[in-house]
PDB file of C-alpha atoms in Angstrom:
ATOM      1  CA  MET A   1      -0.001  -0.049  -0.170  1.00 47.00           C
ATOM      2  CA  PRO A   2       1.296   3.108  -0.793  1.00 50.00           C
ATOM      3  CA  ASP A   3       2.012   6.104   1.441  1.00 53.00           C
ATOM      4  CA  LEU A   4      -1.197   8.390   2.108  1.00 54.00           C
ATOM      5  CA  LEU A   5       0.813  11.644   2.459  1.00 53.00           C
ATOM      6  CA  THR A   6       4.536  11.657   1.704  1.00 52.00           C
ATOM      7  CA  HIS A   7       4.622  11.330  -1.944  1.00 52.00           C
ATOM      8  CA  GLY A   8       7.902  11.478  -3.776  1.00 55.00           C
ATOM      9  CA  ASP A   9      10.016  12.129  -0.868  1.00 66.00           C
ATOM     10  CA  ARG A  10      13.201  10.655  -0.809  1.00 75.00           C
ATOM     11  CA  PRO A  11      13.878   8.111   1.578  1.00 83.00           C
ATOM     12  CA  ILE A  12      16.736   8.703   4.270  1.00 89.00           C
ATOM     13  CA  SER A  13      18.859   5.730   2.816  1.00 87.00           C
ATOM     14  CA  SER A  14      19.138   7.556  -0.584  1.00 88.00           C
ATOM     15  CA  LEU A  15      20.354  10.689   1.435  1.00 91.00           C
ATOM     16  CA  VAL A  16      23.330   9.509   2.978  1.00 92.00           C
ATOM     17  CA  SER A  17      26.869   7.756   1.881  1.00 92.00           C
ATOM     18  CA  GLY A  18      27.420   4.199   1.767  1.00 92.00           C
ATOM     19  CA  GLU A  19      29.693   4.739   4.809  1.00 93.00           C
ATOM     20  CA  THR A  20      27.078   6.642   6.873  1.00 93.00           C
ATOM     21  CA  ALA A  21      24.475   3.823   6.129  1.00 93.00           C
ATOM     22  CA  ALA A  22      26.995   1.252   7.091  1.00 94.00           C
ATOM     23  CA  ARG A  23      27.379   3.331  10.480  1.00 94.00           C
ATOM     24  CA  ILE A  24      23.790   3.495  11.191  1.00 95.00           C
ATOM     25  CA  GLU A  25      23.576  -0.498  10.646  1.00 95.00           C
ATOM     26  CA  ARG A  26      26.231  -1.045  13.060  1.00 96.00           C
ATOM     27  CA  ALA A  27      24.957   1.120  15.487  1.00 96.00           C
ATOM     28  CA  ALA A  28      21.375  -0.450  15.394  1.00 97.00           C
ATOM     29  CA  THR A  29      19.685  -3.774  16.550  1.00 97.00           C
ATOM     30  CA  ARG A  30      18.083  -5.669  13.862  1.00 97.00           C
ATOM     31  CA  MET A  31      14.485  -6.705  14.243  1.00 97.00           C
ATOM     32  CA  ARG A  32      12.486  -8.789  12.430  1.00 97.00           C
ATOM     33  CA  TYR A  33       8.865  -8.967  12.379  1.00 97.00           C
ATOM     34  CA  GLY A  34       6.228 -11.087  10.919  1.00 97.00           C
ATOM     35  CA  ASP A  35       3.241  -9.919   8.888  1.00 94.00           C
ATOM     36  CA  GLY A  36       0.897  -7.998  10.870  1.00 92.00           C
ATOM     37  CA  ARG A  37       3.166  -7.783  14.005  1.00 96.00           C
ATOM     38  CA  LEU A  38       3.038  -4.797  15.786  1.00 96.00           C
ATOM     39  CA  ILE A  39       6.147  -2.957  16.399  1.00 97.00           C
ATOM     40  CA  HIS A  40       5.204  -0.509  18.703  1.00 95.00           C
ATOM     41  CA  SER A  41       1.879   1.008  20.118  1.00 94.00           C
ATOM     42  CA  ARG A  42       0.572   4.415  20.337  1.00 92.00           C
ATOM     43  CA  GLY A  43       1.421   6.242  23.542  1.00 91.00           C
ATOM     44  CA  ASP A  44       4.476   4.218  23.717  1.00 93.00           C
ATOM     45  CA  ASP A  45       7.246   6.744  24.942  1.00 90.00           C
ATOM     46  CA  ARG A  46      10.531   4.988  24.352  1.00 92.00           C
ATOM     47  CA  PRO A  47      12.853   7.231  22.265  1.00 94.00           C
ATOM     48  CA  GLY A  48      14.688   5.724  19.225  1.00 95.00           C
ATOM     49  CA  PHE A  49      15.116   5.874  15.551  1.00 96.00           C
ATOM     50  CA  SER A  50      14.257   2.936  13.325  1.00 96.00           C
ATOM     51  CA  LEU A  51      15.055   2.499   9.616  1.00 95.00           C
ATOM     52  CA  VAL A  52      12.760   0.211   7.401  1.00 95.00           C
ATOM     53  CA  VAL A  53      15.600  -2.162   5.872  1.00 95.00           C
ATOM     54  CA  ASP A  54      13.038  -4.654   4.194  1.00 94.00           C
ATOM     55  CA  GLY A  55       9.112  -5.147   3.818  1.00 91.00           C
ATOM     56  CA  ALA A  56       7.317  -2.046   5.062  1.00 87.00           C
ATOM     57  CA  VAL A  57       5.530  -0.473   8.186  1.00 91.00           C
ATOM     58  CA  ARG A  58       1.768   0.708   8.432  1.00 87.00           C
ATOM     59  CA  PHE A  59       0.859   3.494  10.991  1.00 89.00           C
ATOM     60  CA  VAL A  60      -2.512   3.001  12.214  1.00 87.00           C
ATOM     61  CA  LYS A  61      -5.141   4.809  14.691  1.00 84.00           C
ATOM     62  CA  PRO A  62      -6.883   2.398  16.449  1.00 81.00           C
ATOM     63  CA  LEU A  63     -10.744   3.218  16.615  1.00 78.00           C
ATOM     64  CA  VAL A  64     -13.422   2.723  19.839  1.00 79.00           C
ATOM     65  CA  ASN A  65     -15.151   0.355  17.673  1.00 78.00           C
ATOM     66  CA  GLY A  66     -12.091  -1.933  17.253  1.00 76.00           C
ATOM     67  CA  ASP A  67     -11.511  -0.994  13.609  1.00 74.00           C
ATOM     68  CA  GLU A  68      -8.497   0.981  12.479  1.00 75.00           C
ATOM     69  CA  LEU A  69      -7.305   3.793   9.998  1.00 74.00           C
ATOM     70  CA  THR A  70      -4.290   3.668   8.231  1.00 75.00           C
ATOM     71  CA  VAL A  71      -2.550   6.988   8.475  1.00 77.00           C
ATOM     72  CA  SER A  72       0.783   6.230   6.810  1.00 78.00           C
ATOM     73  CA  VAL A  73       2.745   3.081   4.830  1.00 79.00           C
ATOM     74  CA  LEU A  74       6.540   3.719   4.779  1.00 85.00           C
ATOM     75  CA  GLY A  75       8.845   1.573   2.703  1.00 85.00           C
ATOM     76  CA  VAL A  76      12.155   0.400   2.557  1.00 88.00           C
ATOM     77  CA  GLY A  77      14.860   3.141   3.318  1.00 90.00           C
ATOM     78  CA  HIS A  78      12.483   5.158   4.981  1.00 90.00           C
ATOM     79  CA  SER A  79      12.859   6.020   8.828  1.00 92.00           C
ATOM     80  CA  PHE A  80      10.542   6.929  11.713  1.00 93.00           C
ATOM     81  CA  GLY A  81      10.684   7.723  15.291  1.00 94.00           C
ATOM     82  CA  GLU A  82      12.842  11.278  15.054  1.00 92.00           C
ATOM     83  CA  ALA A  83       9.412  13.062  17.193  1.00 92.00           C
ATOM     84  CA  THR A  84      10.538  10.461  20.088  1.00 94.00           C
ATOM     85  CA  ILE A  85      14.577  11.870  19.886  1.00 94.00           C
ATOM     86  CA  PHE A  86      14.226  15.694  19.013  1.00 92.00           C
ATOM     87  CA  ALA A  87      10.574  16.421  20.816  1.00 91.00           C
ATOM     88  CA  GLY A  88      10.104  14.009  23.333  1.00 92.00           C
ATOM     89  CA  MET A  89       7.018  13.014  22.286  1.00 93.00           C
ATOM     90  CA  GLY A  90       5.143   9.590  22.469  1.00 92.00           C
ATOM     91  CA  ARG A  91       4.165   7.444  19.420  1.00 93.00           C
ATOM     92  CA  ALA A  92       1.429   8.909  17.802  1.00 90.00           C
ATOM     93  CA  TYR A  93       0.029   5.615  16.097  1.00 92.00           C
ATOM     94  CA  ASP A  94       0.348   1.940  16.332  1.00 94.00           C
ATOM     95  CA  ALA A  95       3.066   0.672  14.012  1.00 95.00           C
ATOM     96  CA  VAL A  96       2.468  -2.782  12.282  1.00 94.00           C
ATOM     97  CA  ALA A  97       4.802  -4.778  10.015  1.00 94.00           C
ATOM     98  CA  VAL A  98       3.355  -5.268   6.333  1.00 88.00           C
ATOM     99  CA  GLY A  99       4.809  -8.776   5.204  1.00 89.00           C
ATOM    100  CA  ASP A 100       7.871  -9.929   6.509  1.00 95.00           C
ATOM    101  CA  THR A 101       9.590  -6.745   7.884  1.00 96.00           C
ATOM    102  CA  VAL A 102      13.258  -5.889   8.869  1.00 97.00           C
ATOM    103  CA  ILE A 103      13.720  -2.752  11.255  1.00 97.00           C
ATOM    104  CA  ASP A 104      17.277  -1.151  12.346  1.00 97.00           C
ATOM    105  CA  GLN A 105      16.192   0.033  15.669  1.00 97.00           C
ATOM    106  CA  VAL A 106      18.858   2.814  16.962  1.00 97.00           C
ATOM    107  CA  SER A 107      18.600   3.791  20.515  1.00 96.00           C
ATOM    108  CA  LYS A 108      18.468   7.591  21.668  1.00 96.00           C
ATOM    109  CA  PRO A 109      22.134   7.730  22.789  1.00 96.00           C
ATOM    110  CA  ALA A 110      23.597   5.935  19.886  1.00 96.00           C
ATOM    111  CA  PHE A 111      21.844   8.100  17.454  1.00 96.00           C
ATOM    112  CA  GLU A 112      22.692  11.167  19.081  1.00 95.00           C
ATOM    113  CA  ARG A 113      26.723  10.141  18.712  1.00 95.00           C
ATOM    114  CA  LEU A 114      25.976   9.520  15.152  1.00 94.00           C
ATOM    115  CA  LEU A 115      24.430  12.800  14.737  1.00 93.00           C
ATOM    116  CA  ASP A 116      27.130  14.498  16.123  1.00 93.00           C
ATOM    117  CA  SER A 117      29.950  12.607  13.957  1.00 92.00           C
ATOM    118  CA  GLU A 118      28.028  12.437  10.977  1.00 90.00           C
ATOM    119  CA  PRO A 119      26.506  15.903   9.931  1.00 90.00           C
ATOM    120  CA  MET A 120      25.707  14.318   6.613  1.00 91.00           C
ATOM    121  CA  LEU A 121      22.916  12.199   8.626  1.00 92.00           C
ATOM    122  CA  ALA A 122      21.771  15.490  10.089  1.00 91.00           C
ATOM    123  CA  ARG A 123      21.187  17.230   6.973  1.00 92.00           C
ATOM    124  CA  ALA A 124      19.295  14.161   5.341  1.00 92.00           C
ATOM    125  CA  LEU A 125      17.229  14.109   8.463  1.00 90.00           C
ATOM    126  CA  LEU A 126      16.293  17.867   7.401  1.00 90.00           C
ATOM    127  CA  GLU A 127      15.585  17.250   4.169  1.00 89.00           C
ATOM    128  CA  ALA A 128      13.177  14.397   4.332  1.00 86.00           C
ATOM    129  CA  THR A 129      11.367  16.274   7.219  1.00 84.00           C
ATOM    130  CA  THR A 130      11.114  19.388   5.192  1.00 86.00           C
ATOM    131  CA  THR A 131       9.676  17.408   2.178  1.00 82.00           C
ATOM    132  CA  ARG A 132       7.380  15.688   4.393  1.00 79.00           C
ATOM    133  CA  LEU A 133       6.227  19.185   6.044  1.00 81.00           C
ATOM    134  CA  TYR A 134       5.554  20.341   2.541  1.00 81.00           C
ATOM    135  CA  SER A 135       3.404  17.865   2.022  1.00 76.00           C
ATOM    136  CA  VAL A 136       1.114  18.140   4.668  1.00 75.00           C
ATOM    137  CA  LEU A 137       1.244  22.080   4.086  1.00 82.00           C
ATOM    138  CA  SER A 138       0.332  21.623   0.340  1.00 80.00           C
ATOM    139  CA  LEU A 139      -2.769  19.338   1.625  1.00 74.00           C
ATOM    140  CA  LEU A 140      -3.989  22.003   4.250  1.00 78.00           C
ATOM    141  CA  ASP A 141      -3.788  24.555   1.413  1.00 84.00           C
ATOM    142  CA  ASP A 142      -5.768  22.398  -0.773  1.00 83.00           C
ATOM    143  CA  MET A 143      -8.496  22.023   2.112  1.00 80.00           C
ATOM    144  CA  ARG A 144      -8.977  25.776   1.903  1.00 86.00           C
ATOM    145  CA  SER A 145      -9.039  26.061  -1.727  1.00 89.00           C
ATOM    146  CA  LEU A 146     -10.079  23.053  -3.678  1.00 92.00           C
ATOM    147  CA  PRO A 147     -13.370  21.031  -4.004  1.00 93.00           C
ATOM    148  CA  LEU A 148     -13.145  17.824  -2.151  1.00 94.00           C
ATOM    149  CA  ASP A 149     -13.428  15.853  -5.893  1.00 95.00           C
ATOM    150  CA  ALA A 150     -10.218  17.510  -6.704  1.00 94.00           C
ATOM    151  CA  ARG A 151      -8.564  17.301  -3.485  1.00 92.00           C
ATOM    152  CA  THR A 152      -9.009  13.377  -3.532  1.00 93.00           C
ATOM    153  CA  ALA A 153      -7.947  13.262  -7.107  1.00 94.00           C
ATOM    154  CA  LYS A 154      -4.692  14.765  -5.923  1.00 90.00           C
ATOM    155  CA  LEU A 155      -4.459  12.660  -3.010  1.00 87.00           C
ATOM    156  CA  ILE A 156      -4.907   9.188  -5.562  1.00 90.00           C
ATOM    157  CA  ALA A 157      -2.376  11.074  -7.700  1.00 89.00           C
ATOM    158  CA  GLY A 158       0.397  11.403  -5.130  1.00 82.00           C
ATOM    159  CA  MET A 159      -0.180   7.739  -3.844  1.00 82.00           C
ATOM    160  CA  ALA A 160       0.091   6.671  -7.251  1.00 83.00           C
ATOM    161  CA  SER A 161       3.510   8.557  -7.856  1.00 76.00           C
ATOM    162  CA  SER A 162       4.732   6.308  -4.652  1.00 69.00           C
ATOM    163  CA  ALA A 163       3.136   2.755  -5.307  1.00 71.00           C
ATOM    164  CA  LYS A 164       4.760  -0.153  -7.074  1.00 73.00           C
ATOM    165  CA  ASN A 165       2.270  -0.320  -9.495  1.00 81.00           C
ATOM    166  CA  PRO A 166       1.172   3.412 -10.182  1.00 82.00           C
ATOM    167  CA  ASP A 167      -2.011   2.147 -12.150  1.00 89.00           C
ATOM    168  CA  ARG A 168      -3.836   0.198  -9.262  1.00 89.00           C
ATOM    169  CA  ILE A 169      -3.502   1.680  -5.466  1.00 86.00           C
ATOM    170  CA  GLU A 170      -4.720  -0.486  -2.831  1.00 83.00           C
ATOM    171  CA  CYS A 171      -6.487   1.875  -0.606  1.00 81.00           C
ATOM    172  CA  ARG A 172      -9.629   1.906   1.629  1.00 81.00           C
ATOM    173  CA  GLN A 173     -12.201   4.607   1.403  1.00 86.00           C
ATOM    174  CA  SER A 174     -12.189   5.167   5.473  1.00 81.00           C
ATOM    175  CA  ASP A 175      -8.260   5.739   4.796  1.00 78.00           C
ATOM    176  CA  LEU A 176      -8.908   8.360   2.380  1.00 85.00           C
ATOM    177  CA  ALA A 177     -11.593   9.907   4.475  1.00 84.00           C
ATOM    178  CA  PHE A 178      -9.569  10.042   7.405  1.00 75.00           C
ATOM    179  CA  THR A 179      -6.508  11.653   5.625  1.00 76.00           C
ATOM    180  CA  LEU A 180      -8.759  14.046   4.268  1.00 81.00           C
ATOM    181  CA  GLY A 181     -10.563  14.881   7.261  1.00 76.00           C
ATOM    182  CA  VAL A 182     -14.022  14.134   5.903  1.00 84.00           C
ATOM    183  CA  SER A 183     -16.963  11.495   6.225  1.00 87.00           C
ATOM    184  CA  ARG A 184     -16.964   8.212   4.283  1.00 88.00           C
ATOM    185  CA  VAL A 185     -20.068   9.304   2.840  1.00 93.00           C
ATOM    186  CA  SER A 186     -18.238  12.525   1.398  1.00 94.00           C
ATOM    187  CA  ILE A 187     -15.328  10.636   0.226  1.00 93.00           C
ATOM    188  CA  GLY A 188     -17.517   7.859  -1.669  1.00 94.00           C
ATOM    189  CA  LYS A 189     -19.591  11.004  -3.314  1.00 96.00           C
ATOM    190  CA  ALA A 190     -16.348  12.258  -4.415  1.00 96.00           C
ATOM    191  CA  LEU A 191     -14.539   8.805  -5.716  1.00 96.00           C
ATOM    192  CA  THR A 192     -17.937   8.377  -7.356  1.00 95.00           C
ATOM    193  CA  ALA A 193     -17.557  11.915  -9.036  1.00 96.00           C
ATOM    194  CA  LEU A 194     -14.135  10.766 -10.152  1.00 96.00           C
ATOM    195  CA  GLN A 195     -15.127   7.540 -11.674  1.00 96.00           C
ATOM    196  CA  ALA A 196     -17.955   9.291 -13.630  1.00 96.00           C
ATOM    197  CA  ALA A 197     -15.312  11.695 -15.086  1.00 95.00           C
ATOM    198  CA  GLY A 198     -13.244   8.735 -16.326  1.00 95.00           C
ATOM    199  CA  VAL A 199     -10.273   9.637 -14.326  1.00 95.00           C
ATOM    200  CA  ILE A 200     -10.280   6.421 -11.910  1.00 95.00           C
ATOM    201  CA  ALA A 201     -12.144   3.174 -11.499  1.00 95.00           C
ATOM    202  CA  LEU A 202     -13.123   1.654  -8.493  1.00 93.00           C
ATOM    203  CA  GLY A 203     -12.542  -1.749  -7.402  1.00 90.00           C
ATOM    204  CA  TYR A 204     -12.798  -3.991  -4.053  1.00 88.00           C
ATOM    205  CA  GLY A 205     -10.128  -2.230  -1.733  1.00 85.00           C
ATOM    206  CA  GLU A 206      -8.176  -0.503  -4.515  1.00 89.00           C
ATOM    207  CA  ILE A 207      -8.422   2.324  -7.167  1.00 93.00           C
ATOM    208  CA  HIS A 208      -7.562   1.935 -10.773  1.00 94.00           C
ATOM    209  CA  ILE A 209      -5.950   4.694 -12.771  1.00 94.00           C
ATOM    210  CA  PRO A 210      -6.706   3.854 -16.770  1.00 93.00           C
ATOM    211  CA  ASP A 211      -4.719   7.164 -17.746  1.00 93.00           C
ATOM    212  CA  ARG A 212      -2.597   9.003 -15.271  1.00 92.00           C
ATOM    213  CA  LYS A 213      -1.961  12.086 -17.834  1.00 93.00           C
ATOM    214  CA  ALA A 214      -5.539  12.439 -18.014  1.00 94.00           C
ATOM    215  CA  LEU A 215      -5.925  12.380 -13.899  1.00 94.00           C
ATOM    216  CA  ALA A 216      -3.181  15.024 -13.988  1.00 93.00           C
ATOM    217  CA  ALA A 217      -4.960  17.244 -16.763  1.00 95.00           C
ATOM    218  CA  TRP A 218      -8.321  16.830 -14.864  1.00 95.00           C
ATOM    219  CA  ILE A 219      -6.275  18.251 -11.888  1.00 94.00           C
ATOM    220  CA  ALA A 220      -4.954  21.131 -13.461  1.00 93.00           C
ATOM    221  CA  GLU A 221      -8.074  22.056 -14.848  1.00 93.00           C
ATOM    222  CA  ARG A 222      -9.744  22.250 -11.349  1.00 90.00           C
ATOM    223  CA  GLU A 223      -6.557  23.926  -9.804  1.00 89.00           C
ATOM    224  CA  ALA A 224      -6.227  26.914 -12.757  1.00 81.00           C
TER     225      ALA A 224
END
C-alpha cells in the first residue's frame, strides 16, 4: 500500500553515503517482524530511531469500535521515530509490519552519537522532514482552496507516484476520508464523481487509474 501523505520524498537511505549508512547499521539492533506484527503501540514513549530495511510499516489509529484507520505506510529506506528523540514525544500511532519486515532500531544515545559524528545524517533528516512537512502543508492549502473531488484526485495521484504499480493503488475509502478529514459518505461521493469523469475506476479495496496523464490534466483544470 502506498503512503497516504509523503509522495515522492526521498528515503533517508538515498540521502546519505554508503559509509554513513553502514555506521547506522552498526549502531542499530536489527529486528524482524512477521506480517501483521506490532512494532510499537500508540503512546509508547521509549525514544529511538528506526529505519526500514525490508518490507514496510503501516501506521494506524485504533478506533473505539475495534476498527483502525491507516494513516501512512513507509517502505524500504524510510525512517520513523525522530519525534521521540528531538521532541520527546510519544508514538502517535500503532506501527504494524506489512509482510515480513526488517527494522534497524537505534537507541537515543547511539543515535545522538551518530548525529555528532555524521553531519550528513543531520542534513538528510532535515531534507526528509522538510519534504514531508511540505506535503502536509500542501494538503492543508488544498483544503482551503479546492473542492473535495479535486483534493481526492490529488491525493490519489500522489499515492500513485509512490506505489509499485502506479496504475492500481490499494486503499480503503475510510483511509482516504481520514486523511482528508471528511466523512466516508463524502469521500464516497467524491470517488463516484471521479469515476463518472473517467479518471479513476473503483475496485474492491483498490483504485485503478486508467490514464495518469488524463488524471493530471483533470486536476490541473481544477487548480487553474
